[in-house]
């Protein structure tokens, strides 16, 4: 078994990821496949900080027979820590490691006060940040982390490991260790995603609004701060947040929308006039000139400029068709007040952040 022990400098680590009295341990495993029964762990990497010094340890199995040595070394090292941090470890790394320990009849001693899965912290913000996936490299790119040298995936490295077992090529060893090291070191920068929750759940204060060619921009201030600028697009909204400021761009619609009546069975549709009237009035209309209204035509049409709203904060609400998830409200000669703007931001964040 090869053991690597070296210091490093983390990128943009956020200490608020857990209480200051906790001892954190970041970890990641590399395997020869997804099956806990037929595949093995050939490398475990772990990172921690003591007295301001960050240290990376890696345990590498030069042959499949050294897998139990790797697992034992990691379990022994982990005893000094009470908070485990990982990326998708709840679903993969932890159950895989435990299964392989059981296969070798190694006592499972990995017990922590808290286990933090960085992927679970990221997932609620996937839509808000316009992410196509929640892979670690995608998040690193979003956060503008730049220290990664590795360009390969875990799957691509499986044949590299098998080749190393037979030929012991130092270049292959470098690729294997580099990928794991960059994953573990990269997690320290991913702790910034804990800031997203703190920031987006803070009490925003509305400052002002601007009219633009596209619609409107609302400006807010937060008591929390984001260390780097975050920009996201979702449906009809653009969010730009950095420092203590957040700007919400809102795309307007200039055209015709409809306000649909919910009780359409109480209305009749007049085809010649393309309008609906209540049945109390329709009784005076010749039966050849009226039809029972439907959900699709029981509406009043309006031309103008409209802004989207995820929930009916302002009524009457307008739509393109009944049952649309997004409704609109008229903004002709309208200006937002503080109460509306702060409620509106909350609705948009709730729309874009899963489980907000």
Tab-separated table of C-alpha atoms in Angstrom:
chain	number	residue	atom	x	y	z
A	1	UNK	CA	0.000	0.000	0.000
A	2	UNK	CA	1.195	3.488	-0.870
A	3	UNK	CA	0.451	6.301	1.592
A	4	UNK	CA	0.582	9.964	0.570
A	5	UNK	CA	0.734	12.673	3.252
A	6	UNK	CA	1.075	16.280	2.122
A	7	UNK	CA	-0.090	19.805	2.905
A	8	UNK	CA	-2.185	22.008	0.631
A	9	UNK	CA	-3.997	25.354	0.518
A	10	UNK	CA	-7.787	25.138	0.070
A	11	UNK	CA	-9.724	27.415	-2.261
A	12	UNK	CA	-12.379	29.676	-0.730
A	13	UNK	CA	-13.181	27.395	2.205
A	14	UNK	CA	-16.345	28.408	4.113
A	15	UNK	CA	-15.901	27.638	7.839
A	16	UNK	CA	-19.650	28.077	8.419
A	17	UNK	CA	-20.175	24.626	6.924
A	18	UNK	CA	-20.200	23.309	10.507
A	19	UNK	CA	-19.659	24.551	14.089
A	20	UNK	CA	-16.132	25.682	14.938
A	21	UNK	CA	-15.757	23.118	17.716
A	22	UNK	CA	-16.162	20.230	15.276
A	23	UNK	CA	-13.228	18.347	13.740
A	24	UNK	CA	-13.919	18.008	10.011
A	25	UNK	CA	-12.771	15.239	7.728
A	26	UNK	CA	-13.335	15.363	3.964
A	27	UNK	CA	-13.162	12.041	2.160
A	28	UNK	CA	-13.604	10.424	-1.258
A	29	UNK	CA	-13.100	6.911	-2.628
A	30	UNK	CA	-12.057	5.531	-6.011
A	31	UNK	CA	-13.417	2.164	-7.097
A	32	UNK	CA	-13.169	-0.260	-9.991
A	33	UNK	CA	-16.940	-0.097	-10.584
A	34	UNK	CA	-20.331	0.443	-8.976
A	35	UNK	CA	-20.978	-3.032	-7.568
A	36	UNK	CA	-20.099	-3.350	-3.888
A	37	UNK	CA	-19.972	-7.125	-4.306
A	38	UNK	CA	-17.814	-7.472	-7.427
A	39	UNK	CA	-15.716	-4.287	-7.433
A	40	UNK	CA	-13.172	-2.882	-5.007
A	41	UNK	CA	-11.853	0.335	-3.466
A	42	UNK	CA	-8.358	1.025	-4.701
A	43	UNK	CA	-7.898	4.518	-3.253
A	44	UNK	CA	-9.253	6.591	-0.370
A	45	UNK	CA	-8.398	10.259	0.047
A	46	UNK	CA	-9.016	12.388	3.141
A	47	UNK	CA	-8.388	16.039	4.015
A	48	UNK	CA	-8.466	17.847	7.338
A	49	UNK	CA	-7.256	21.014	9.023
A	50	UNK	CA	-5.335	21.201	12.282
A	51	UNK	CA	-3.851	24.367	13.767
A	52	UNK	CA	-4.471	26.182	10.487
A	53	UNK	CA	-2.639	23.613	8.378
A	54	UNK	CA	-4.541	21.639	5.740
A	55	UNK	CA	-3.325	18.131	5.087
A	56	UNK	CA	-4.216	15.553	2.447
A	57	UNK	CA	-3.788	11.828	3.049
A	58	UNK	CA	-4.252	9.108	0.432
A	59	UNK	CA	-4.136	5.346	0.829
A	60	UNK	CA	-3.582	3.496	-2.446
A	61	UNK	CA	-3.840	-0.248	-3.074
A	62	UNK	CA	-1.081	-1.288	-5.474
A	63	UNK	CA	-2.845	-4.626	-5.874
A	64	UNK	CA	-6.436	-5.739	-5.169
A	65	UNK	CA	-5.129	-7.732	-2.205
A	66	UNK	CA	-4.218	-4.448	-0.473
A	67	UNK	CA	-7.817	-3.187	-0.401
A	68	UNK	CA	-8.325	-4.168	3.278
A	69	UNK	CA	-5.138	-2.284	4.207
A	70	UNK	CA	-6.565	0.858	2.575
A	71	UNK	CA	-9.884	0.521	4.410
A	72	UNK	CA	-8.276	-0.160	7.793
A	73	UNK	CA	-5.907	2.806	7.431
A	74	UNK	CA	-8.774	5.154	6.650
A	75	UNK	CA	-10.994	3.876	9.471
A	76	UNK	CA	-8.160	4.211	11.973
A	77	UNK	CA	-7.353	7.746	10.828
A	78	UNK	CA	-10.997	8.842	10.963
A	79	UNK	CA	-11.316	8.148	14.707
A	80	UNK	CA	-9.995	11.608	15.593
A	81	UNK	CA	-12.846	13.420	13.775
A	82	UNK	CA	-16.537	14.033	14.475
A	83	UNK	CA	-17.816	15.630	11.230
A	84	UNK	CA	-17.560	13.844	7.895
A	85	UNK	CA	-17.907	15.850	4.663
A	86	UNK	CA	-18.263	14.221	1.264
A	87	UNK	CA	-19.787	14.594	-2.190
A	88	UNK	CA	-22.592	12.103	-2.897
A	89	UNK	CA	-21.086	10.005	-0.144
A	90	UNK	CA	-24.428	9.279	1.476
A	91	UNK	CA	-25.523	7.317	-1.588
A	92	UNK	CA	-22.191	5.931	-2.814
A	93	UNK	CA	-18.943	6.352	-0.847
A	94	UNK	CA	-20.240	5.472	2.621
A	95	UNK	CA	-22.357	2.389	1.779
A	96	UNK	CA	-19.673	1.159	-0.646
A	97	UNK	CA	-16.911	1.493	1.956
A	98	UNK	CA	-19.007	-0.237	4.617
A	99	UNK	CA	-19.870	-3.083	2.242
A	100	UNK	CA	-16.216	-3.630	1.351
A	101	UNK	CA	-15.251	-3.524	5.029
A	102	UNK	CA	-17.873	-6.177	5.725
A	103	UNK	CA	-16.555	-8.274	2.834
A	104	UNK	CA	-13.126	-8.322	4.494
A	105	UNK	CA	-14.654	-8.739	7.977
A	106	UNK	CA	-13.219	-5.398	9.086
A	107	UNK	CA	-15.085	-3.858	12.076
A	108	UNK	CA	-17.040	-0.775	10.979
A	109	UNK	CA	-15.893	2.037	13.276
A	110	UNK	CA	-16.896	5.033	11.144
A	111	UNK	CA	-19.202	6.984	13.488
A	112	UNK	CA	-19.720	10.744	13.256
A	113	UNK	CA	-21.826	13.336	15.043
A	114	UNK	CA	-22.676	14.805	11.646
A	115	UNK	CA	-22.308	13.634	8.053
A	116	UNK	CA	-22.579	16.432	5.473
A	117	UNK	CA	-23.215	15.565	1.834
A	118	UNK	CA	-22.223	18.537	-0.314
A	119	UNK	CA	-24.342	17.282	-3.212
A	120	UNK	CA	-27.449	17.496	-1.022
A	121	UNK	CA	-26.585	21.121	-0.213
A	122	UNK	CA	-26.259	21.883	-3.920
A	123	UNK	CA	-29.313	20.093	-5.320
A	124	UNK	CA	-31.928	22.641	-4.139
A	125	UNK	CA	-30.089	25.352	-6.109
A	126	UNK	CA	-29.701	23.413	-9.353
A	127	UNK	CA	-32.540	25.258	-11.147
A	128	UNK	CA	-31.632	28.612	-9.662
A	129	UNK	CA	-28.056	28.327	-10.916
A	130	UNK	CA	-28.940	26.859	-14.303
A	131	UNK	CA	-26.986	23.659	-13.711
A	132	UNK	CA	-27.443	20.796	-16.177
A	133	UNK	CA	-26.118	18.356	-13.585
A	134	UNK	CA	-24.730	18.207	-10.062
A	135	UNK	CA	-21.347	16.700	-10.876
A	136	UNK	CA	-18.462	17.968	-8.767
A	137	UNK	CA	-16.591	19.449	-11.722
A	138	UNK	CA	-19.727	21.335	-12.813
A	139	UNK	CA	-20.059	22.903	-9.362
A	140	UNK	CA	-16.365	23.790	-9.286
A	141	UNK	CA	-16.801	25.555	-12.635
A	142	UNK	CA	-19.850	27.437	-11.337
A	143	UNK	CA	-17.915	28.574	-8.264
A	144	UNK	CA	-14.915	29.487	-10.440
A	145	UNK	CA	-12.570	27.178	-8.576
A	146	UNK	CA	-9.373	26.926	-10.580
A	147	UNK	CA	-6.963	24.579	-8.808
A	148	UNK	CA	-8.036	21.320	-10.529
A	149	UNK	CA	-5.432	19.786	-12.848
A	150	UNK	CA	-7.206	16.449	-13.351
A	151	UNK	CA	-9.183	16.097	-16.587
A	152	UNK	CA	-10.383	12.482	-16.300
A	153	UNK	CA	-13.492	10.899	-14.810
A	154	UNK	CA	-13.560	8.064	-12.296
A	155	UNK	CA	-14.876	5.708	-14.965
A	156	UNK	CA	-12.050	6.575	-17.346
A	157	UNK	CA	-9.514	5.773	-14.644
A	158	UNK	CA	-10.687	2.199	-14.026
A	159	UNK	CA	-8.634	0.719	-16.913
A	160	UNK	CA	-5.753	2.976	-15.851
A	161	UNK	CA	-5.775	1.289	-12.436
A	162	UNK	CA	-5.899	-2.201	-13.926
A	163	UNK	CA	-2.979	-1.286	-16.154
A	164	UNK	CA	-1.006	0.025	-13.168
A	165	UNK	CA	-1.564	-3.216	-11.236
A	166	UNK	CA	0.175	-5.161	-14.003
A	167	UNK	CA	2.811	-2.692	-15.195
A	168	UNK	CA	3.378	-0.259	-12.274
A	169	UNK	CA	3.687	2.695	-14.648
A	170	UNK	CA	4.447	5.864	-12.571
A	171	UNK	CA	2.472	8.042	-15.017
A	172	UNK	CA	-0.641	5.963	-14.382
A	173	UNK	CA	-0.107	6.232	-10.635
A	174	UNK	CA	0.119	10.008	-10.979
A	175	UNK	CA	-3.195	10.162	-12.869
A	176	UNK	CA	-4.956	8.020	-10.262
A	177	UNK	CA	-3.659	9.986	-7.283
A	178	UNK	CA	-4.243	13.347	-8.993
A	179	UNK	CA	-7.919	12.683	-9.712
A	180	UNK	CA	-8.646	11.701	-6.125
A	181	UNK	CA	-6.552	14.529	-4.691
A	182	UNK	CA	-8.337	17.139	-6.813
A	183	UNK	CA	-11.721	15.725	-5.779
A	184	UNK	CA	-10.859	15.886	-2.077
A	185	UNK	CA	-9.164	19.290	-2.231
A	186	UNK	CA	-11.996	20.593	-4.400
A	187	UNK	CA	-14.549	19.735	-1.737
A	188	UNK	CA	-13.058	22.371	0.552
A	189	UNK	CA	-14.028	25.001	-2.022
A	190	UNK	CA	-17.471	23.446	-2.477
A	191	UNK	CA	-18.237	24.301	1.147
A	192	UNK	CA	-19.260	27.688	-0.255
A	193	UNK	CA	-22.587	26.174	-1.233
A	194	UNK	CA	-23.531	26.347	2.458
A	195	UNK	CA	-23.355	30.116	1.980
A	196	UNK	CA	-26.099	29.910	-0.645
A	197	UNK	CA	-28.610	28.710	1.930
A	198	UNK	CA	-27.518	31.340	4.468
A	199	UNK	CA	-27.670	34.094	1.846
A	200	UNK	CA	-30.880	33.229	-0.003
A	201	UNK	CA	-32.775	32.595	3.243
A	202	UNK	CA	-31.687	35.914	4.742
A	203	UNK	CA	-33.987	38.928	5.209
A	204	UNK	CA	-33.686	40.939	1.996
A	205	UNK	CA	-34.451	44.653	2.031
A	206	UNK	CA	-35.842	46.201	-1.153
A	207	UNK	CA	-33.814	49.230	-2.284
A	208	UNK	CA	-35.094	50.412	-5.666
A	209	UNK	CA	-36.250	49.316	-9.118
A	210	UNK	CA	-35.237	50.170	-12.678
A	211	UNK	CA	-37.238	49.904	-15.869
A	212	UNK	CA	-35.422	48.238	-18.759
A	213	UNK	CA	-36.197	47.299	-22.342
A	214	UNK	CA	-36.785	43.740	-21.170
A	215	UNK	CA	-38.958	44.617	-18.158
A	216	UNK	CA	-37.843	45.588	-14.650
A	217	UNK	CA	-34.942	45.043	-12.270
A	218	UNK	CA	-35.515	44.972	-8.502
A	219	UNK	CA	-32.512	45.655	-6.245
A	220	UNK	CA	-32.128	44.240	-2.724
A	221	UNK	CA	-29.619	44.199	0.139
A	222	UNK	CA	-28.942	41.270	2.491
A	223	UNK	CA	-27.255	41.119	5.920
A	224	UNK	CA	-25.306	38.111	4.545
A	225	UNK	CA	-22.543	38.187	1.948
A	226	UNK	CA	-21.570	35.997	-0.994
A	227	UNK	CA	-17.813	35.956	-1.679
A	228	UNK	CA	-18.156	35.713	-5.465
A	229	UNK	CA	-20.719	36.883	-7.987
A	230	UNK	CA	-23.443	34.336	-8.743
A	231	UNK	CA	-25.584	34.763	-11.854
A	232	UNK	CA	-28.498	32.548	-12.785
A	233	UNK	CA	-31.319	32.445	-15.297
A	234	UNK	CA	-34.595	30.620	-14.786
A	235	UNK	CA	-37.724	30.957	-16.845
A	236	UNK	CA	-38.620	34.679	-16.781
A	237	UNK	CA	-36.121	35.793	-14.129
A	238	UNK	CA	-32.437	36.623	-13.910
A	239	UNK	CA	-30.683	36.733	-10.553
A	240	UNK	CA	-27.328	38.358	-9.959
A	241	UNK	CA	-25.972	38.142	-6.418
A	242	UNK	CA	-22.633	39.077	-4.923
A	243	UNK	CA	-21.416	40.675	-1.746
A	244	UNK	CA	-24.529	41.781	0.129
A	245	UNK	CA	-26.483	42.739	-3.016
A	246	UNK	CA	-29.011	40.877	-5.128
A	247	UNK	CA	-30.613	42.060	-8.354
A	248	UNK	CA	-33.694	40.406	-9.785
A	249	UNK	CA	-34.302	40.967	-13.488
A	250	UNK	CA	-37.881	40.323	-14.606
A	251	UNK	CA	-38.827	39.764	-18.244
A	252	UNK	CA	-42.043	41.534	-19.206
A	253	UNK	CA	-44.580	40.475	-21.819
A	254	UNK	CA	-46.014	43.073	-24.176
A	255	UNK	CA	-49.143	41.740	-25.820
A	256	UNK	CA	-52.482	40.110	-25.108
A	257	UNK	CA	-53.244	37.861	-22.144
A	258	UNK	CA	-56.450	36.500	-20.661
A	259	UNK	CA	-58.063	36.502	-17.261
A	260	UNK	CA	-59.955	33.221	-16.902
A	261	UNK	CA	-63.074	32.884	-14.755
A	262	UNK	CA	-62.975	29.813	-12.536
A	263	UNK	CA	-66.763	29.355	-12.474
A	264	UNK	CA	-67.041	28.941	-16.253
A	265	UNK	CA	-70.270	26.931	-15.908
A	266	UNK	CA	-72.019	30.158	-14.860
A	267	UNK	CA	-71.152	31.853	-18.188
A	268	UNK	CA	-72.137	31.763	-21.843
A	269	UNK	CA	-69.864	32.460	-24.779
A	270	UNK	CA	-71.036	34.819	-27.555
A	271	UNK	CA	-69.120	33.802	-30.711
A	272	UNK	CA	-70.029	36.899	-32.738
A	273	UNK	CA	-68.656	39.221	-30.051
A	274	UNK	CA	-65.904	36.808	-28.880
A	275	UNK	CA	-66.843	37.459	-25.265
A	276	UNK	CA	-68.512	35.784	-22.322
A	277	UNK	CA	-71.452	36.982	-20.251
A	278	UNK	CA	-72.921	35.712	-17.011
A	279	UNK	CA	-75.905	33.395	-17.344
A	280	UNK	CA	-78.094	35.979	-15.650
A	281	UNK	CA	-77.534	38.225	-18.678
A	282	UNK	CA	-77.277	35.472	-21.268
A	283	UNK	CA	-80.904	34.505	-20.704
A	284	UNK	CA	-81.817	37.600	-22.706
A	285	UNK	CA	-79.634	36.525	-25.658
A	286	UNK	CA	-81.075	34.423	-28.495
A	287	UNK	CA	-80.033	30.777	-28.066
A	288	UNK	CA	-78.634	30.713	-31.632
A	289	UNK	CA	-76.109	33.386	-30.669
A	290	UNK	CA	-74.744	31.843	-27.506
A	291	UNK	CA	-72.968	28.689	-26.341
A	292	UNK	CA	-72.141	27.379	-22.936
A	293	UNK	CA	-68.725	28.705	-21.975
A	294	UNK	CA	-65.790	26.335	-21.630
A	295	UNK	CA	-62.714	26.500	-19.453
A	296	UNK	CA	-60.729	27.646	-22.516
A	297	UNK	CA	-62.948	30.542	-23.643
A	298	UNK	CA	-64.404	31.767	-20.353
A	299	UNK	CA	-62.138	34.769	-20.058
A	300	UNK	CA	-61.682	38.473	-20.592
A	301	UNK	CA	-58.817	39.599	-22.831
A	302	UNK	CA	-56.496	42.500	-22.166
A	303	UNK	CA	-53.693	44.183	-24.089
A	304	UNK	CA	-50.770	45.653	-22.205
A	305	UNK	CA	-47.470	45.006	-20.462
A	306	UNK	CA	-47.369	42.211	-17.903
A	307	UNK	CA	-44.903	40.770	-15.385
A	308	UNK	CA	-44.815	37.087	-14.348
A	309	UNK	CA	-45.667	35.863	-10.857
A	310	UNK	CA	-45.210	32.275	-9.585
A	311	UNK	CA	-48.190	32.776	-7.249
A	312	UNK	CA	-51.142	35.198	-7.559
A	313	UNK	CA	-49.705	38.000	-5.470
A	314	UNK	CA	-51.494	40.625	-7.576
A	315	UNK	CA	-54.964	40.114	-9.005
A	316	UNK	CA	-56.541	39.909	-11.452
A	317	UNK	CA	-54.055	37.385	-12.762
A	318	UNK	CA	-53.644	36.825	-16.492
A	319	UNK	CA	-52.544	33.736	-18.429
A	320	UNK	CA	-52.030	32.466	-21.947
A	321	UNK	CA	-54.193	29.420	-21.215
A	322	UNK	CA	-56.109	28.163	-18.162
A	323	UNK	CA	-54.132	26.245	-15.601
A	324	UNK	CA	-50.738	27.741	-16.472
A	325	UNK	CA	-48.159	27.425	-13.690
A	326	UNK	CA	-47.102	31.023	-14.204
A	327	UNK	CA	-49.590	33.875	-14.151
A	328	UNK	CA	-49.073	37.515	-15.061
A	329	UNK	CA	-50.197	40.874	-13.729
A	330	UNK	CA	-50.620	44.172	-15.516
A	331	UNK	CA	-47.934	46.786	-14.900
A	332	UNK	CA	-49.342	49.649	-16.974
A	333	UNK	CA	-48.716	52.787	-14.878
A	334	UNK	CA	-47.610	50.612	-11.948
A	335	UNK	CA	-44.679	50.841	-9.555
A	336	UNK	CA	-43.691	48.273	-6.894
A	337	UNK	CA	-43.692	49.158	-3.222
A	338	UNK	CA	-41.358	47.702	-0.594
A	339	UNK	CA	-43.831	45.139	0.747
A	340	UNK	CA	-44.688	43.804	-2.700
A	341	UNK	CA	-41.052	43.662	-3.877
A	342	UNK	CA	-39.896	41.662	-0.856
A	343	UNK	CA	-42.802	39.199	-1.111
A	344	UNK	CA	-42.176	38.892	-4.838
A	345	UNK	CA	-38.507	37.983	-4.338
A	346	UNK	CA	-39.508	35.325	-1.821
A	347	UNK	CA	-41.919	33.817	-4.364
A	348	UNK	CA	-39.284	33.732	-7.093
A	349	UNK	CA	-36.714	32.108	-4.786
A	350	UNK	CA	-39.332	29.571	-3.715
A	351	UNK	CA	-39.977	28.857	-7.403
A	352	UNK	CA	-36.297	28.341	-8.186
A	353	UNK	CA	-35.034	26.674	-4.986
A	354	UNK	CA	-36.342	23.180	-4.330
A	355	UNK	CA	-37.674	22.858	-0.793
A	356	UNK	CA	-37.174	26.578	-0.064
